[in-house]
mmCIF file of C-alpha atoms in Angstrom:
data_model
loop_
_atom_site.group_PDB
_atom_site.id
_atom_site.type_symbol
_atom_site.label_atom_id
_atom_site.label_comp_id
_atom_site.label_asym_id
_atom_site.label_seq_id
_atom_site.Cartn_x
_atom_site.Cartn_y
_atom_site.Cartn_z
ATOM 1 C CA UNK A 1425 5.495 15.707 -25.567
ATOM 2 C CA UNK A 1426 3.735 13.508 -28.145
ATOM 3 C CA UNK A 1427 2.052 15.103 -31.004
ATOM 4 C CA UNK A 1428 -1.535 14.429 -32.016
ATOM 5 C CA UNK A 1429 -2.753 13.754 -35.487
ATOM 6 C CA UNK A 1430 -5.080 16.257 -36.990
ATOM 7 C CA UNK A 1431 -7.738 16.860 -34.687
ATOM 8 C CA UNK A 1432 -7.996 13.408 -32.931
ATOM 9 C CA UNK A 1433 -7.050 14.126 -29.121
ATOM 10 C CA UNK A 1434 -5.018 10.912 -28.661
ATOM 11 C CA UNK A 1435 -1.165 11.016 -28.516
ATOM 12 C CA UNK A 1436 0.631 9.255 -31.369
ATOM 13 C CA UNK A 1437 3.220 7.628 -28.919
ATOM 14 C CA UNK A 1438 3.112 4.264 -27.646
ATOM 15 C CA UNK A 1439 2.958 5.385 -23.909
ATOM 16 C CA UNK A 1440 -0.126 6.929 -22.381
ATOM 17 C CA UNK A 1441 0.405 9.963 -20.343
ATOM 18 C CA UNK A 1442 -1.279 8.022 -17.288
ATOM 19 C CA UNK A 1443 1.470 5.611 -17.434
ATOM 20 C CA UNK A 1444 4.465 7.930 -17.892
ATOM 21 C CA UNK A 1445 3.084 10.012 -14.715
ATOM 22 C CA UNK A 1446 2.273 6.521 -13.087
ATOM 23 C CA UNK A 1447 5.828 5.456 -13.543
ATOM 24 C CA UNK A 1448 7.161 7.901 -11.180
ATOM 25 C CA UNK A 1449 4.201 7.537 -8.887
ATOM 26 C CA UNK A 1450 4.899 3.949 -8.850
ATOM 27 C CA UNK A 1451 8.526 4.598 -7.762
ATOM 28 C CA UNK A 1452 7.181 6.890 -4.887
ATOM 29 C CA UNK A 1453 4.700 3.993 -3.947
ATOM 30 C CA UNK A 1454 7.365 1.404 -3.941
ATOM 31 C CA UNK A 1455 9.506 3.467 -1.418
ATOM 32 C CA UNK A 1456 6.602 4.148 0.741
ATOM 33 C CA UNK A 1457 5.363 0.497 0.506
ATOM 34 C CA UNK A 1458 8.946 -0.681 1.185
ATOM 35 C CA UNK A 1459 9.258 1.490 4.317
ATOM 36 C CA UNK A 1460 5.984 -0.165 5.599
ATOM 37 C CA UNK A 1461 7.061 -3.476 4.722
ATOM 38 C CA UNK A 1462 10.299 -2.970 6.611
ATOM 39 C CA UNK A 1463 8.344 -1.724 9.575
ATOM 40 C CA UNK A 1464 5.809 -4.801 9.366
ATOM 41 C CA UNK A 1465 8.997 -7.271 9.354
ATOM 42 C CA UNK A 1466 10.729 -5.390 12.392
ATOM 43 C CA UNK A 1467 7.572 -5.651 14.481
ATOM 44 C CA UNK A 1468 6.854 -9.184 13.611
ATOM 45 C CA UNK A 1469 10.329 -10.174 14.379
ATOM 46 C CA UNK A 1470 10.529 -8.145 17.594
ATOM 47 C CA UNK A 1471 7.152 -9.435 19.164
ATOM 48 C CA UNK A 1472 5.617 -12.768 18.003
ATOM 49 C CA UNK A 1473 2.273 -11.763 19.794
ATOM 50 C CA UNK A 1474 1.724 -8.472 18.129
ATOM 51 C CA UNK A 1475 -0.116 -10.167 15.048
ATOM 52 C CA UNK A 1476 -3.269 -12.413 15.540
ATOM 53 C CA UNK A 1477 -4.361 -14.927 12.729
ATOM 54 C CA UNK A 1478 -7.772 -14.565 11.507
ATOM 55 C CA UNK A 1479 -9.007 -18.359 11.095
ATOM 56 C CA UNK A 1480 -7.242 -21.217 9.789
ATOM 57 C CA UNK A 1481 -4.887 -20.674 6.695
ATOM 58 C CA UNK A 1482 -2.616 -22.935 4.637
ATOM 59 C CA UNK A 1483 0.565 -20.511 4.809
ATOM 60 C CA UNK A 1484 1.356 -21.075 8.573
ATOM 61 C CA UNK A 1485 4.796 -19.714 8.784
ATOM 62 C CA UNK A 1486 6.116 -18.703 12.138
ATOM 63 C CA UNK A 1487 5.652 -14.901 12.593
ATOM 64 C CA UNK A 1488 9.393 -14.424 12.870
ATOM 65 C CA UNK A 1489 9.853 -15.985 9.314
ATOM 66 C CA UNK A 1490 7.168 -13.657 8.000
ATOM 67 C CA UNK A 1491 8.945 -10.794 9.672
ATOM 68 C CA UNK A 1492 12.213 -11.507 7.734
ATOM 69 C CA UNK A 1493 10.298 -12.189 4.680
ATOM 70 C CA UNK A 1494 8.706 -8.761 4.832
ATOM 71 C CA UNK A 1495 11.811 -6.881 5.904
ATOM 72 C CA UNK A 1496 13.847 -8.372 2.967
ATOM 73 C CA UNK A 1497 11.315 -7.798 0.482
ATOM 74 C CA UNK A 1498 10.555 -4.276 1.941
ATOM 75 C CA UNK A 1499 14.399 -3.445 1.611
ATOM 76 C CA UNK A 1500 14.497 -4.640 -1.947
ATOM 77 C CA UNK A 1501 11.142 -2.888 -2.943
ATOM 78 C CA UNK A 1502 12.457 0.476 -1.361
ATOM 79 C CA UNK A 1503 15.930 0.272 -3.391
ATOM 80 C CA UNK A 1504 14.053 -0.604 -6.585
ATOM 81 C CA UNK A 1505 11.709 2.426 -6.105
ATOM 82 C CA UNK A 1506 14.725 4.523 -5.755
ATOM 83 C CA UNK A 1507 16.146 3.191 -8.847
ATOM 84 C CA UNK A 1508 12.993 3.901 -10.736
ATOM 85 C CA UNK A 1509 13.067 7.554 -9.368
ATOM 86 C CA UNK A 1510 16.543 7.837 -10.805
ATOM 87 C CA UNK A 1511 15.411 6.772 -14.311
ATOM 88 C CA UNK A 1512 17.066 3.371 -14.218
ATOM 89 C CA UNK A 1513 15.765 0.704 -16.791
ATOM 90 C CA UNK A 1514 17.028 -1.890 -14.406
ATOM 91 C CA UNK A 1515 14.910 -0.487 -11.689
ATOM 92 C CA UNK A 1516 11.712 -0.856 -13.720
ATOM 93 C CA UNK A 1517 12.644 -4.407 -14.407
ATOM 94 C CA UNK A 1518 13.512 -5.214 -10.885
ATOM 95 C CA UNK A 1519 10.351 -3.022 -9.655
ATOM 96 C CA UNK A 1520 8.084 -5.489 -11.669
ATOM 97 C CA UNK A 1521 9.687 -8.643 -10.404
ATOM 98 C CA UNK A 1522 9.871 -7.520 -6.675
ATOM 99 C CA UNK A 1523 6.418 -6.024 -6.922
ATOM 100 C CA UNK A 1524 5.114 -9.499 -7.896
ATOM 101 C CA UNK A 1525 6.916 -10.793 -5.021
ATOM 102 C CA UNK A 1526 5.324 -8.007 -2.711
ATOM 103 C CA UNK A 1527 1.817 -8.806 -3.996
ATOM 104 C CA UNK A 1528 2.347 -12.604 -3.328
ATOM 105 C CA UNK A 1529 3.705 -11.975 0.202
ATOM 106 C CA UNK A 1530 0.674 -9.741 1.096
ATOM 107 C CA UNK A 1531 -1.905 -12.415 -0.461
ATOM 108 C CA UNK A 1532 -0.225 -15.072 1.936
ATOM 109 C CA UNK A 1533 -0.246 -12.328 4.831
ATOM 110 C CA UNK A 1534 -3.981 -11.874 4.510
ATOM 111 C CA UNK A 1535 -4.632 -13.785 7.737
ATOM 112 C CA UNK A 1536 -2.749 -11.487 9.839
ATOM 113 C CA UNK A 1537 -3.727 -8.030 8.353
ATOM 114 C CA UNK A 1538 -6.520 -8.611 5.916
ATOM 115 C CA UNK A 1539 -7.614 -4.925 5.270
ATOM 116 C CA UNK A 1540 -3.866 -3.731 4.735
ATOM 117 C CA UNK A 1541 -3.122 -6.774 2.663
ATOM 118 C CA UNK A 1542 -5.890 -6.026 0.344
ATOM 119 C CA UNK A 1543 -4.840 -2.326 -0.163
ATOM 120 C CA UNK A 1544 -1.341 -3.429 -0.635
ATOM 121 C CA UNK A 1545 -2.193 -5.970 -3.228
ATOM 122 C CA UNK A 1546 -4.207 -3.085 -5.066
ATOM 123 C CA UNK A 1547 -1.292 -0.703 -4.774
ATOM 124 C CA UNK A 1548 1.030 -3.514 -6.010
ATOM 125 C CA UNK A 1549 -1.207 -4.034 -9.270
ATOM 126 C CA UNK A 1550 -1.070 -0.339 -9.975
ATOM 127 C CA UNK A 1551 2.750 -0.428 -9.680
ATOM 128 C CA UNK A 1552 3.047 -3.364 -12.039
ATOM 129 C CA UNK A 1553 0.729 -1.862 -14.701
ATOM 130 C CA UNK A 1554 2.507 1.433 -14.525
ATOM 131 C CA UNK A 1555 5.979 -0.196 -14.988
ATOM 132 C CA UNK A 1556 4.842 -2.486 -17.732
ATOM 133 C CA UNK A 1557 2.843 0.172 -19.856
ATOM 134 C CA UNK A 1558 5.405 2.977 -19.618
ATOM 135 C CA UNK A 1559 8.152 3.109 -22.442
ATOM 136 C CA UNK A 1560 11.652 3.692 -21.100
ATOM 137 C CA UNK A 1561 12.668 7.409 -21.011
ATOM 138 C CA UNK A 1562 15.402 7.396 -23.609
ATOM 139 C CA UNK A 1563 12.985 5.720 -26.162
ATOM 140 C CA UNK A 1564 10.348 8.871 -25.747
ATOM 141 C CA UNK A 1565 10.392 11.375 -28.521
#
């Protein structure tokens, strides 16, 4: 744990306690989000009629293509989340990159599931923040 200077209440380390706890929570959220993305992908691949598009949208991929995109991103995000929980530095780096793709995919998925996409984007932004602001475990005092 970081020590505090005489009476100031702020830790002297570069990592905030929110970010340190957030990294573990981000790993868990990545696993759960990956499972949900896998389920979304399987449903979209299995049945093209399950999702209805809301309005006209620029990204008009076939629903089967969207299913494969979500399935692949979901598997990769799940694996990166597991690596983060194991404390691997490569997992953090992969987690940031894959969560960026996850957020972009859900932005483009807005016409099919608007409410869930907005929630997933918010969760993704938190994950990226937590992984970027926490210091590596071996660098902590």
